[in-house]
Every structure is written in structure tokens, then in C-alpha cells.
Amino acid sequence: MLKNDNTKLLILYTSDVHGHIMPINYGTKQEAVGGLARFSTVVKEIRSKSDHVLVLDNGDLIQGTPLMTHYIKQHSNKPNPMIKAMNRINIDAGVIGNHEFNFGQQILQAAIDQSNYPWISANIIDKNTNKPKYGPPYIIKIINKSIKVAIIGVTTHYIPNWESKEHITGLHFTDALTTVKELVPFVRKMEQPDLVIVAYHGGFERDIETHEVTEPLTGENQGYEICQIDGIDILLTGHQHRQLTGYINNVLVIQPGNNGIAYGEIEVVFENSRTGWKVKDKQASVQLLSDIPPDKEILLETEEIEQSTQKWLDQPVGYIKGDMTIDDPFFARIKKHPFIEFIQKVQMEASDVDISVTSLLNNNSKGFKSTVTMRDVVANYMYPNTLVVLELQGKDMKAALEKSAAYFMLDEEGNIIVNPSYEQPKPQHYNYDMWEGITYTINVAKPIGERIEKLCYHDQPIIEHDRYHVVLNNYRASGGGDYTMFQNKPIVKEIQKDAVELIRAYFEKYTTVEATVTENFSVVAK
């Protein structure tokens, strides 16, 4: 029981929802455990029982499902379904995620304009005005008439390392850590808040318990360092798709996973003292949505675009002669697979170059059956990547291959396995690339950085300072995944159609595609 002079605040938040409204798996058409429709039910229930509730979203909202791909391609003149759902839930504020830029600034701005809630964005700056572009740097919410809650919103400033340049033209991304360092004392002084929340679309660069560094300190994730700033009570995080709670330097931290499978719940108890309200206690938990029935109002509001999406997904686009299905994603990476070769052929034809780079994007990819539908295409290629042709030197190609080769390691019996750092704390299987148009061997028995052998192009050794034209997706071409050797390299050509469009166009041209394998690389341990 709370004393009469105590007040409890509940904060509910989502992060990395990635277009999931409906409780459906678009790849299989089966029921899924998450989605905003289920979250809406939770919010309604908690609001009916609690006097003081804040509901927030922490970014990566409007991209990630076939529903949103279909919306962008055919219905973008209508209200954004993700924003309609959040408006229906009546959230208090949102934060911009890196994937908010995937469809360009026009789509993002339309989403913001349609929102009945503010987007808080302290470190995405309009170069023309030198002011925050998409919303205020922070907002103030008043609880129980006199408790003042400050919410600061920041986004990982690593976005220019991933995003197409035309999608972020005119924007400057200031360092998230530096921005929070400057803003927290300012907010504390000017607003005199009783609680300071930093909502950060970014994650942790260190283990939150052991404090050991868990990834290269590139600035992509700065959550641990942000917690060293005095004056922060709660840090809401995301981006890494992890589920965690804990304390760092007495800052309560939480991350609720992705795809609307769970949400974060934070309980703050304020005690009214002679000097004003004080935080007496703060606790956080990650709550799964698997057993929550979906909100019928959200289902009804999304029904029209959902039915249109399902009709689009069931359209056959082409046929496969042979077998292009993936039974084991590990073996599809360790030995050339016909589905990978197919993607390479699509990229090479679209770009008119003969060296291509791609990856198997996640472990749920099943490849193509004999009849290929749009559902199959978007289930295997879920990102709106475009293609870029870079001019690379031989040494750049070798460095990139060595980085990919770090994906593997040997177990105690000498068997080739996946390097655990690509699975924990966040799965990063998409950061292992396979190349077409060259031949090479990855020798996992050798030290990382010395594993690439027999590297050739047209049966001739690749020369360190010779130049080669290579097609790859825009994420990788900009250095995404810490492939820094690709950054600032000469751009020969840009193909401004995304992968789904290119795959569909390939099938329209050839109708039936034969499953073939060119054994151009091998992964060995000797």
C-alpha cells in the first residue's frame, strides 16, 4: 500500500516495433505473439486501474513488415498505419529510430505530421536552422498536478554510416552522448524536474553487469557512458533488440526487445517530503505480450490495409526450376547456396558489374520454393536496401573478406562454428558477407585477419592497388556493420530501386529461374 504522501507512476514503452501492428507472421501467415494491437489492450487495462501512466515509443516504428512495405509502395498518400495505431493507443511521445529514415524524409515528416503526440529529438539537427529538425529536445509531463517529469529524446548518431545520403540530406547528427551531457544539467537547472528520463534509440556498448566492452566503441551504442552522466534517473534504450533490465551508476536501465513481442514497464514511486517530491523507488520489467488478446479497435482500423497487403503478398511473381530452399542457414553461409547465387545475379544484372556482395539476412530466411510469391520475396529480403557500385582497391576487398571471415571460429573438437559475438548480445548474421565474381578460401584455422587465401578475379590474383567495381547494398556500402573499408570510396553508380523491386523485376524478365551453384568460395579449417 502506498502512503497518502506517495505517488506511483507507471511508464510503458515500446521500442523497435518495426511495423508490427497485427498479430501475424507475414512469412507464414500464422498467428504471431506480438504487435501493437496486443500492446493496446495492455495500455487500456493499465490505464483503467492506474491514475498516472506515461506511454512512450523509442523508435524504429515505421519500417520492418510487408504491411509497411506495401503501404509505402502503393498507399503512401493515405495515413500511416503505424501512426494511426499509436494515435489510437494515445501515446505521450515518440523518439526517432535509425530505420525511420529508410523510406526518406518525406515519409518520416508525413508520419510526424500525422502524429497526435510529439516526437522528441535532441540531436538530429537541421543544417539550415541549426535547430532540432523533428521535434523538441525534451518534453515535460506533469503527474499528480505537481510532479514534474522531464523526457529527453536522442537517437544513435551512427545513422550516416548506414543510411542512403539522399535520405538524410540537410541533416546533422550530433553525438548522442555529448548531447545528453549538455542537456541533462540544462534541463535540471531550467525545469527543476522531479524525474529525468532519457529515451535513447541506441543500446549498450558494455555488459551492464560486468562493465566489459562488448563491441567496438564506434559510437553506435553509448548507453553505458550515458549512465555516467549525473542527473539521469531512467534510461530507456533500444536498437539492439535485446531484453534486459538493471542499474548502471544508479540509473535504472531497460530494453524491451523488438517486433512488439514485449514492452517495458517501469514503476516509479515518489515520496512527498518537505523539500518536494523525491524518487523513493524505481523498478523495471520486460513484459511479454504473447497471452494478450489484440485490441479489436486496432484490428478494425488496420483491416483495409492489412487485406490489401495479404492480397499483394499472395501474388506469384515467378518460378524456380530446381531447389532454392534453405534448410540450414549455417550451411547456406559455409557452402555456396543457390538462393545466395540468385541474389548475386539480381544485383549484378541491375548494376551491370561482375563482382557482387550479399548476405543471408537472418536465420529465418527459407529461400524460394518452386512458385515464388511476394510473400516469399519480402520474407527473405525484409530491408528496403538499394544498391551501390563502389570502386574498390584489392586491399579493400581483402580487408572486407577478412572481416567477414571473423564470423567463424573453431570449437574444441576443431569443428567450424559461428563466432558467439555474432549471436550475442545481438544476432548479427547479416554482417557475414559472401562474394560473387571472385574466388577465395576462408581458412578458419588461421588467426582472424589472416584467413583469406587464394583470392582471385578471372583466375588471376587480386592485386592490392588495382581497382575493381563491386555492387553491394547501400547499408554495407556506407560502412554499415563496421565495414569501414567501404566508407568514402568512389561511387560509380547508384541503383535507386530497392531489393524487393529488383527481385520482382528479375522474375518479370525471366519468369522461371534455374537454381544454380557456382562454387567460387570455400570455408575450411586446415
XYZ file of C-alpha atoms in Angstrom, residues 145-387:
243
model
C -0.728 18.069 -10.501
C 2.760 18.870 -9.219
C 5.268 16.087 -10.056
C 7.387 17.213 -12.987
C 8.795 14.543 -15.331
C 11.344 15.501 -17.993
C 11.786 13.212 -21.012
C 14.823 13.784 -23.243
C 14.884 12.081 -26.647
C 18.083 11.158 -28.532
C 18.963 8.849 -31.403
C 22.136 6.952 -32.241
C 24.207 9.379 -34.292
C 25.679 6.498 -36.316
C 22.878 6.821 -38.910
C 25.082 8.358 -41.649
C 27.132 5.150 -41.595
C 24.071 3.175 -42.753
C 21.576 5.382 -44.499
C 21.414 6.494 -48.132
C 22.745 10.019 -48.447
C 19.614 11.304 -50.173
C 17.536 10.159 -47.189
C 19.446 12.362 -44.731
C 20.301 15.377 -46.890
C 20.403 18.593 -44.873
C 20.667 16.832 -41.518
C 23.435 16.760 -38.938
C 23.512 14.057 -36.274
C 25.261 15.330 -33.175
C 26.956 12.888 -30.828
C 24.227 11.376 -28.629
C 26.460 11.167 -25.542
C 27.652 14.754 -25.882
C 24.103 15.960 -26.458
C 22.829 14.273 -23.289
C 25.816 15.597 -21.295
C 24.860 19.126 -22.276
C 21.104 18.724 -21.998
C 20.675 16.987 -18.629
C 22.201 19.786 -16.492
C 20.331 22.356 -18.590
C 17.004 20.597 -18.003
C 17.774 20.088 -14.311
C 18.509 23.799 -13.880
C 15.785 25.299 -16.060
C 12.891 22.915 -15.379
C 13.628 21.652 -11.853
C 12.145 18.219 -12.665
C 11.449 15.538 -10.084
C 12.355 12.774 -12.551
C 14.626 12.774 -15.623
C 14.118 10.100 -18.275
C 16.424 9.769 -21.269
C 14.758 7.884 -24.125
C 17.662 6.779 -26.318
C 17.327 4.900 -29.570
C 20.599 3.141 -29.033
C 21.936 0.399 -26.810
C 24.857 -0.621 -24.648
C 28.497 -0.845 -25.663
C 29.371 -2.694 -22.438
C 27.896 -5.549 -20.438
C 25.576 -3.863 -17.943
C 26.689 -6.181 -15.106
C 30.401 -6.832 -15.715
C 31.007 -3.482 -17.489
C 33.216 -5.273 -20.022
C 33.297 -3.847 -23.560
C 31.045 -5.983 -25.780
C 31.501 -4.299 -29.157
C 33.793 -1.866 -30.986
C 33.435 1.578 -29.433
C 32.278 3.269 -32.624
C 29.620 5.495 -31.052
C 26.722 3.426 -32.396
C 25.725 2.423 -28.848
C 26.564 4.683 -25.903
C 24.113 3.597 -23.202
C 26.748 2.687 -20.629
C 28.548 6.023 -20.990
C 25.262 7.921 -20.868
C 24.618 6.341 -17.474
C 27.772 8.011 -16.146
C 26.117 11.420 -16.543
C 24.839 12.873 -13.283
C 21.158 13.709 -13.082
C 19.583 10.836 -15.048
C 17.066 8.644 -13.231
C 15.971 6.286 -16.014
C 17.495 5.342 -19.374
C 15.128 3.764 -21.893
C 17.074 2.020 -24.667
C 16.519 0.032 -27.864
C 18.188 -0.557 -31.239
C 19.963 -3.767 -30.188
C 16.757 -5.847 -29.996
C 17.694 -7.142 -26.546
C 15.562 -7.759 -23.469
C 17.235 -6.527 -20.301
C 16.820 -4.543 -17.113
C 19.308 -3.404 -14.493
C 21.104 -0.498 -12.893
C 24.227 1.324 -14.020
C 25.560 4.019 -11.699
C 22.132 4.057 -10.000
C 20.440 4.743 -13.349
C 17.582 2.321 -13.996
C 18.053 0.852 -17.490
C 15.790 -1.270 -19.642
C 15.427 -2.590 -23.200
C 12.255 -4.431 -24.292
C 13.321 -6.381 -27.377
C 11.802 -5.926 -30.825
C 8.821 -6.505 -33.112
C 6.310 -5.758 -30.371
C 6.919 -9.127 -28.723
C 7.251 -7.377 -25.356
C 7.095 -3.952 -23.779
C 8.945 -2.225 -20.977
C 7.175 -1.419 -17.726
C 8.753 0.950 -15.230
C 7.278 1.721 -11.828
C 8.425 4.868 -10.052
C 7.300 5.713 -6.508
C 7.570 9.352 -5.464
C 7.639 10.429 -1.843
C 6.434 13.884 -0.886
C 8.941 15.420 1.530
C 9.371 18.893 2.997
C 11.669 19.799 0.110
C 9.334 18.421 -2.560
C 8.863 15.176 -4.429
C 11.680 12.619 -4.270
C 12.115 9.316 -6.095
C 11.673 6.704 -3.375
C 11.867 3.616 -5.576
C 12.165 2.683 -9.246
C 11.816 -0.782 -10.768
C 11.677 -2.082 -14.336
C 10.493 -5.254 -16.020
C 10.070 -6.585 -19.546
C 6.529 -7.883 -20.083
C 5.717 -10.368 -22.836
C 2.609 -9.852 -24.967
C 2.127 -13.469 -26.027
C -1.023 -14.128 -23.965
C -2.651 -10.732 -24.518
C -5.694 -10.598 -26.829
C -5.435 -7.958 -29.593
C -7.462 -4.778 -29.361
C -10.432 -5.094 -31.747
C -10.396 -1.355 -32.440
C -6.820 -1.547 -33.704
C -7.644 -4.636 -35.788
C -10.632 -2.903 -37.367
C -8.696 0.283 -38.095
C -5.907 -1.690 -39.809
C -8.171 -4.148 -41.636
C -8.277 -2.412 -45.036
C -4.504 -2.016 -45.477
C -3.970 -5.487 -43.991
C -6.275 -7.159 -46.528
C -4.602 -5.268 -49.353
C -1.215 -6.380 -48.037
C -2.242 -10.032 -47.873
C -3.572 -9.912 -51.438
C -0.292 -8.370 -52.600
C 1.756 -10.968 -50.734
C -0.074 -13.884 -52.335
C 0.681 -12.737 -55.882
C 3.001 -15.190 -57.717
C 5.924 -13.340 -59.245
C 7.989 -16.183 -60.681
C 9.047 -19.809 -60.632
C 12.136 -21.780 -59.667
C 13.489 -24.743 -61.600
C 15.350 -26.877 -59.077
C 15.752 -26.317 -55.345
C 16.336 -22.871 -53.865
C 15.043 -23.595 -50.361
C 17.194 -23.110 -47.264
C 17.098 -25.888 -44.682
C 20.072 -24.811 -42.568
C 21.226 -21.154 -42.555
C 24.681 -22.127 -41.257
C 25.374 -24.361 -44.248
C 23.964 -21.700 -46.576
C 26.800 -19.491 -45.358
C 29.574 -22.042 -45.212
C 28.878 -23.517 -48.645
C 27.561 -21.721 -51.720
C 23.765 -21.864 -51.858
C 21.610 -21.326 -54.973
C 19.467 -18.702 -53.222
C 22.580 -16.623 -52.476
C 23.709 -17.030 -56.064
C 20.275 -15.837 -57.209
C 20.549 -12.621 -55.157
C 24.037 -12.050 -56.552
C 22.723 -12.448 -60.115
C 19.942 -9.936 -59.438
C 22.469 -7.430 -58.106
C 24.939 -7.942 -60.943
C 22.297 -7.601 -63.649
C 20.806 -4.476 -62.084
C 24.234 -2.845 -61.772
C 25.985 -4.246 -64.853
C 29.098 -5.245 -62.893
C 30.532 -8.711 -62.347
C 31.547 -8.616 -58.653
C 28.748 -8.684 -56.096
C 28.427 -8.828 -52.307
C 25.409 -10.038 -50.339
C 24.476 -11.836 -47.138
C 21.818 -14.162 -45.797
C 19.976 -11.540 -43.797
C 18.698 -13.683 -40.939
C 18.242 -17.251 -39.804
C 14.538 -17.244 -40.641
C 15.119 -16.972 -44.392
C 13.783 -20.067 -46.122
C 14.776 -19.292 -49.709
C 12.362 -19.923 -52.604
C 10.073 -22.844 -53.384
C 9.041 -23.730 -56.913
C 6.410 -20.959 -57.026
C 7.638 -17.626 -55.676
C 5.150 -15.102 -54.274
C 5.692 -11.594 -52.995
C 5.347 -13.123 -49.523
C 8.429 -15.219 -50.240
C 10.356 -12.228 -51.540
C 9.702 -9.959 -48.554
C 10.138 -12.819 -46.073
C 13.674 -13.346 -47.376
C 14.589 -9.718 -48.040
C 12.980 -7.618 -45.320
C 15.078 -4.448 -45.612
C 14.427 -1.627 -48.127
C 18.048 -1.626 -49.298
C 19.085 -0.088 -52.580
C 22.291 -0.911 -54.469
